[in-house]
Amino acid sequence: KVQFINGSLQVSTKIPEYASSGSLGCFGWCLYLTSMFFVLATFPVSIFKCVTIVQEYERAVLFRLGRIVDKKPKGPGLFFVNPCTDKFTKVDLRTVSYDIPPQEILTKDSVTVSVDGVVYYRVHCPMLSVTNVKDAHHATKLLAQTTLRNILGTKKLAELLSDREGISHDMQGSLDEAAHQWGIKVERVEIKDVKLPHQLQRAMAAEAEASREARAKVIAAEGEMNASRALKEASLVMAEAPGALQLRYLQTLNSIAAEKNSTIIFPLPIDVMAHFMNRK
């Protein structure tokens, strides 16, 4: 039903009220009563054709002379069927999982990717799933494929790789709205895998490696700058205390001797050598 409310267009859906058995007409009732007479005449043999069992997870939509008998489906349990005038269609209410085959999609930034996913849905209204569409499951599967291509075609590659949850939510809402008229409830949609072309994978790997190398160089430069500042501060401290340099020499010798080296180079200050040279 489409109507304008406060200047805005609003669309509302309502389950149609199907005709009951009272609208069969005079000729229809005559056929039905005649068939019931044959059923009673062949009793108890006909009982095996008249009683049908519906499982707990199923519902049966009953047609009598081409018309729906009741507004609600039959089941679960036993119900009576006239084999001459009645036909029924069983509908499974359990959740169905459907693997969307890989779809070749051109993203908004002109990148070709292959994307697959999975859809979980169930029949929430057996009457609509039987009367409004020939095959509700097949229609929902085709709709899931086209919806995946349409939604991902409006996304960039970066959004596709980073915002899978948001894309799944948008796809679920679009599917649920479109399949509602078929009596289908879409419970969940998930993006399984995004396959990129090999050339694009190599390009992205090279870009990531270059970015990591750039960050490593920046970190190394910052370390060198901090080390130079520390050396500058140490040199200022040693300049104020001349004996600190001799202690540093002895500490260096101690660390070298601990490694059991055969050759030890002992540095001497130039001012000490100049003192002996002046005495000569």
Short mmCIF file of C-alpha atoms in Angstrom, two decimals:
data_model
loop_
_atom_site.label_atom_id
_atom_site.label_comp_id
_atom_site.label_asym_id
_atom_site.label_seq_id
_atom_site.Cartn_x
_atom_site.Cartn_y
_atom_site.Cartn_z
CA LYS A 1 0.00 0.00 0.00
CA VAL A 2 1.42 3.40 -1.07
CA GLN A 3 0.20 6.58 0.61
CA PHE A 4 1.30 10.17 1.24
CA ILE A 5 1.56 11.23 4.89
CA ASN A 6 2.70 14.77 5.79
CA GLY A 7 4.12 15.29 2.32
CA SER A 8 6.23 12.09 2.37
CA LEU A 9 5.74 8.86 0.47
CA GLN A 10 5.33 5.80 2.67
CA VAL A 11 5.07 2.18 1.54
CA SER A 12 3.48 -0.41 3.81
CA THR A 13 3.13 -4.12 3.24
CA LYS A 14 0.23 -6.21 4.52
CA ILE A 15 -0.36 -9.92 4.22
CA PRO A 16 -3.39 -10.40 1.96
CA GLU A 17 -6.48 -11.98 3.39
CA TYR A 18 -7.11 -15.09 1.34
CA ALA A 19 -10.53 -16.43 0.64
CA SER A 20 -11.82 -19.12 2.92
CA SER A 21 -13.58 -22.34 1.98
CA GLY A 22 -16.90 -20.46 2.06
CA SER A 23 -16.07 -18.74 -1.26
CA LEU A 24 -15.94 -21.99 -3.25
CA GLY A 25 -19.32 -21.28 -4.78
CA CYS A 26 -22.23 -23.60 -5.34
CA PHE A 27 -20.47 -25.78 -7.91
CA GLY A 28 -17.36 -25.98 -5.76
CA TRP A 29 -19.33 -27.08 -2.75
CA CYS A 30 -21.06 -29.75 -4.82
CA LEU A 31 -17.70 -31.15 -5.92
CA TYR A 32 -16.40 -31.05 -2.38
CA LEU A 33 -19.45 -32.84 -0.93
CA THR A 34 -19.34 -35.42 -3.70
CA SER A 35 -15.69 -36.14 -3.02
CA MET A 36 -16.43 -36.44 0.70
CA PHE A 37 -19.13 -39.01 -0.14
CA PHE A 38 -16.57 -41.13 -2.03
CA VAL A 39 -14.12 -40.79 0.86
CA LEU A 40 -16.73 -42.05 3.32
CA ALA A 41 -17.77 -44.83 0.94
CA THR A 42 -14.21 -46.13 0.70
CA PHE A 43 -13.49 -45.81 4.41
CA PRO A 44 -11.22 -47.10 6.03
CA VAL A 45 -9.03 -47.46 2.92
CA SER A 46 -9.28 -43.74 2.15
CA ILE A 47 -7.98 -42.79 5.60
CA PHE A 48 -4.42 -43.40 4.42
CA LYS A 49 -4.86 -40.71 1.75
CA CYS A 50 -6.79 -38.26 3.89
CA VAL A 51 -4.46 -37.90 6.89
CA THR A 52 -1.15 -36.08 6.42
CA ILE A 53 1.67 -35.55 8.92
CA VAL A 54 3.59 -32.27 9.10
CA GLN A 55 6.85 -32.13 11.05
CA GLU A 56 7.55 -29.61 13.82
CA TYR A 57 9.80 -27.52 11.56
CA GLU A 58 7.33 -27.57 8.63
CA ARG A 59 4.05 -25.91 7.71
CA ALA A 60 1.56 -26.89 5.00
CA VAL A 61 -0.34 -24.42 2.81
CA LEU A 62 -3.64 -26.12 1.87
CA PHE A 63 -5.44 -25.39 -1.41
CA ARG A 64 -9.02 -26.50 -2.03
CA LEU A 65 -10.13 -26.30 -5.65
CA GLY A 66 -7.29 -23.85 -6.26
CA ARG A 67 -8.15 -21.58 -3.31
CA ILE A 68 -6.35 -21.27 0.01
CA VAL A 69 -8.46 -22.86 2.70
CA ASP A 70 -7.31 -20.92 5.76
CA LYS A 71 -5.37 -17.75 6.52
CA LYS A 72 -2.89 -19.76 8.58
CA PRO A 73 -0.85 -22.73 7.38
CA LYS A 74 -1.49 -26.21 8.74
CA GLY A 75 0.76 -27.96 11.22
CA PRO A 76 2.65 -29.21 12.97
CA GLY A 77 1.02 -32.60 13.49
CA LEU A 78 -1.91 -34.29 11.70
CA PHE A 79 -4.48 -32.62 9.48
CA PHE A 80 -7.23 -33.81 7.14
CA VAL A 81 -6.89 -33.59 3.35
CA ASN A 82 -9.55 -34.44 0.79
CA PRO A 83 -7.57 -36.29 -1.89
CA CYS A 84 -10.01 -35.31 -4.64
CA THR A 85 -10.21 -31.55 -4.11
CA ASP A 86 -7.30 -30.60 -1.83
CA LYS A 87 -3.63 -30.08 -2.56
CA PHE A 88 -0.99 -28.83 -0.16
CA THR A 89 2.56 -27.51 -0.29
CA LYS A 90 5.00 -28.09 2.57
CA VAL A 91 7.30 -25.25 3.58
CA ASP A 92 10.45 -25.76 5.66
CA LEU A 93 10.86 -23.10 8.39
CA ARG A 94 14.47 -23.95 9.30
CA THR A 95 17.31 -21.53 8.62
CA VAL A 96 19.03 -22.09 5.27
CA SER A 97 22.67 -21.19 4.60
CA TYR A 98 23.64 -20.25 1.06
CA ASP A 99 27.22 -19.79 -0.15
CA ILE A 100 27.30 -16.94 -2.65
CA PRO A 101 29.63 -18.00 -5.48
CA PRO A 102 32.61 -15.70 -6.22
CA GLN A 103 31.45 -12.57 -8.02
CA GLU A 104 33.70 -10.48 -10.27
CA ILE A 105 33.09 -6.91 -9.10
CA LEU A 106 34.44 -3.57 -10.32
CA THR A 107 34.85 -1.27 -7.32
CA LYS A 108 34.26 2.47 -7.31
CA ASP A 109 37.98 3.15 -7.87
CA SER A 110 38.08 0.81 -10.92
CA VAL A 111 39.68 -2.24 -9.29
CA THR A 112 38.46 -5.71 -10.26
CA VAL A 113 38.10 -8.06 -7.29
CA SER A 114 36.47 -11.44 -6.68
CA VAL A 115 34.22 -11.55 -3.61
CA ASP A 116 32.16 -14.38 -2.13
CA GLY A 117 29.96 -14.56 0.95
CA VAL A 118 27.32 -16.49 2.85
CA VAL A 119 23.66 -15.68 3.54
CA TYR A 120 21.49 -17.12 6.33
CA TYR A 121 17.75 -16.85 5.79
CA ARG A 122 14.49 -18.59 6.70
CA VAL A 123 10.83 -18.57 5.73
CA HIS A 124 8.81 -16.52 8.22
CA CYS A 125 5.51 -16.50 6.31
CA PRO A 126 4.68 -19.74 4.45
CA MET A 127 1.63 -18.19 2.79
CA LEU A 128 3.65 -15.47 1.05
CA SER A 129 6.47 -17.83 0.08
CA VAL A 130 3.99 -20.07 -1.77
CA THR A 131 1.61 -17.53 -3.33
CA ASN A 132 3.88 -14.55 -4.17
CA VAL A 133 6.83 -16.32 -5.80
CA LYS A 134 7.30 -19.57 -7.67
CA ASP A 135 10.51 -20.61 -5.88
CA ALA A 136 11.32 -18.45 -2.87
CA HIS A 137 14.69 -20.08 -2.20
CA HIS A 138 15.93 -19.73 -5.78
CA ALA A 139 14.73 -16.12 -5.95
CA THR A 140 16.50 -15.27 -2.69
CA LYS A 141 19.78 -16.80 -3.91
CA LEU A 142 19.68 -14.84 -7.16
CA LEU A 143 18.84 -11.67 -5.25
CA ALA A 144 21.79 -12.24 -2.90
CA GLN A 145 24.21 -12.43 -5.84
CA THR A 146 22.92 -9.26 -7.51
CA THR A 147 22.77 -7.36 -4.20
CA LEU A 148 26.39 -8.28 -3.47
CA ARG A 149 27.51 -6.90 -6.83
CA ASN A 150 25.39 -3.74 -6.55
CA ILE A 151 26.52 -2.81 -3.04
CA LEU A 152 30.22 -3.56 -3.53
CA GLY A 153 30.18 -1.64 -6.82
CA THR A 154 29.60 1.57 -4.81
CA LYS A 155 32.55 0.94 -2.45
CA LYS A 156 36.24 1.68 -2.87
CA LEU A 157 38.85 -1.02 -2.42
CA ALA A 158 40.02 0.41 0.92
CA GLU A 159 36.43 0.41 2.24
CA LEU A 160 35.91 -3.13 0.99
CA LEU A 161 38.98 -4.39 2.86
CA SER A 162 38.45 -2.46 6.10
CA ASP A 163 34.66 -2.18 6.55
CA ARG A 164 33.34 -5.70 5.96
CA GLU A 165 30.96 -5.49 8.92
CA GLY A 166 29.30 -2.35 7.60
CA ILE A 167 28.98 -3.82 4.10
CA SER A 168 27.43 -6.99 5.54
CA HIS A 169 24.92 -4.92 7.52
CA ASP A 170 23.93 -2.86 4.45
CA MET A 171 23.56 -5.99 2.36
CA GLN A 172 21.41 -7.69 5.01
CA GLY A 173 19.06 -4.70 5.20
CA SER A 174 18.70 -4.50 1.42
CA LEU A 175 18.09 -8.25 1.08
CA ASP A 176 15.61 -8.36 3.94
CA GLU A 177 13.60 -5.47 2.53
CA ALA A 178 13.42 -7.00 -0.96
CA ALA A 179 12.69 -10.59 0.18
CA HIS A 180 10.06 -9.61 2.76
CA GLN A 181 7.28 -9.77 0.14
CA TRP A 182 8.28 -13.40 -0.52
CA GLY A 183 7.91 -14.36 3.14
CA ILE A 184 11.70 -14.57 3.61
CA LYS A 185 13.59 -13.23 6.64
CA VAL A 186 17.31 -12.64 6.08
CA GLU A 187 19.02 -13.27 9.42
CA ARG A 188 22.69 -12.68 8.61
CA VAL A 189 25.06 -11.86 5.76
CA GLU A 190 28.84 -12.28 5.91
CA ILE A 191 31.63 -11.49 3.43
CA LYS A 192 33.88 -14.56 3.32
CA ASP A 193 36.85 -13.73 1.08
CA VAL A 194 38.12 -10.91 -1.12
CA LYS A 195 40.52 -12.05 -3.84
CA LEU A 196 42.72 -9.41 -5.45
CA PRO A 197 44.59 -9.71 -8.77
CA HIS A 198 48.20 -10.93 -8.42
CA GLN A 199 49.63 -7.71 -9.88
CA LEU A 200 47.67 -5.65 -7.38
CA GLN A 201 48.82 -7.92 -4.54
CA ARG A 202 52.47 -7.40 -5.55
CA ALA A 203 51.95 -3.65 -5.83
CA MET A 204 50.32 -3.47 -2.40
CA ALA A 205 53.09 -5.61 -0.90
CA ALA A 206 55.77 -3.35 -2.42
CA GLU A 207 53.95 -0.28 -1.10
CA ALA A 208 53.70 -1.78 2.39
CA GLU A 209 57.39 -2.78 2.33
CA ALA A 210 58.44 0.72 1.24
CA SER A 211 56.32 2.22 4.01
CA ARG A 212 57.93 -0.09 6.60
CA GLU A 213 61.43 0.78 5.34
CA ALA A 214 60.63 4.50 5.55
CA ARG A 215 59.41 4.12 9.14
CA ALA A 216 62.54 2.09 10.00
CA LYS A 217 64.81 4.84 8.62
CA VAL A 218 62.94 7.48 10.59
CA ILE A 219 63.26 5.43 13.77
CA ALA A 220 66.99 4.84 13.15
CA ALA A 221 67.56 8.57 12.55
CA GLU A 222 65.75 9.43 15.76
CA GLY A 223 67.93 6.89 17.62
CA GLU A 224 71.11 8.41 16.17
CA MET A 225 69.97 11.88 17.18
CA ASN A 226 69.23 10.77 20.74
CA ALA A 227 72.59 8.95 20.93
CA SER A 228 74.47 12.02 19.73
CA ARG A 229 72.76 14.14 22.38
CA ALA A 230 73.73 11.64 25.06
CA LEU A 231 77.36 11.59 23.85
CA LYS A 232 77.45 15.36 23.89
CA GLU A 233 76.24 15.44 27.49
CA ALA A 234 78.81 12.76 28.44
CA SER A 235 81.65 14.71 26.83
CA LEU A 236 80.67 17.80 28.79
CA VAL A 237 80.75 15.81 32.04
CA MET A 238 84.19 14.33 31.25
CA ALA A 239 85.53 17.75 30.33
CA GLU A 240 84.68 19.03 33.81
CA ALA A 241 86.47 16.06 35.51
CA PRO A 242 89.75 15.02 33.77
CA GLY A 243 90.06 11.91 35.92
CA ALA A 244 86.80 10.56 34.52
CA LEU A 245 88.50 9.87 31.19
CA GLN A 246 91.16 7.69 32.87
CA LEU A 247 88.47 5.76 34.70
CA ARG A 248 86.70 5.22 31.40
CA TYR A 249 89.95 3.81 29.94
CA LEU A 250 90.31 1.37 32.84
CA GLN A 251 86.68 0.30 32.48
CA THR A 252 87.20 -0.37 28.78
CA LEU A 253 90.30 -2.48 29.54
CA ASN A 254 88.36 -4.48 32.10
CA SER A 255 85.62 -5.28 29.59
CA ILE A 256 88.16 -6.25 26.90
CA ALA A 257 90.12 -8.52 29.28
CA ALA A 258 86.93 -10.34 30.28
CA GLU A 259 86.58 -11.66 26.70
CA LYS A 260 90.01 -13.44 26.80
CA ASN A 261 91.51 -11.55 23.89
CA SER A 262 95.18 -12.13 22.97
CA THR A 263 95.80 -8.56 21.85
CA ILE A 264 94.86 -5.51 23.89
CA ILE A 265 95.23 -2.01 22.52
CA PHE A 266 95.73 0.47 25.33
CA PRO A 267 95.02 4.06 24.31
CA LEU A 268 97.17 6.83 25.80
CA PRO A 269 96.26 10.49 25.95
CA ILE A 270 98.25 12.80 23.72
CA ASP A 271 99.03 15.12 26.62
CA VAL A 272 100.83 12.29 28.47
CA MET A 273 103.04 11.57 25.45
CA ALA A 274 103.75 15.28 25.04
CA HIS A 275 105.02 15.41 28.64
CA PHE A 276 107.70 12.75 27.92
CA MET A 277 108.62 14.40 24.65
CA ASN A 278 109.24 17.74 26.40
CA ARG A 279 111.60 16.09 28.92
CA LYS A 280 113.82 14.90 26.12
#
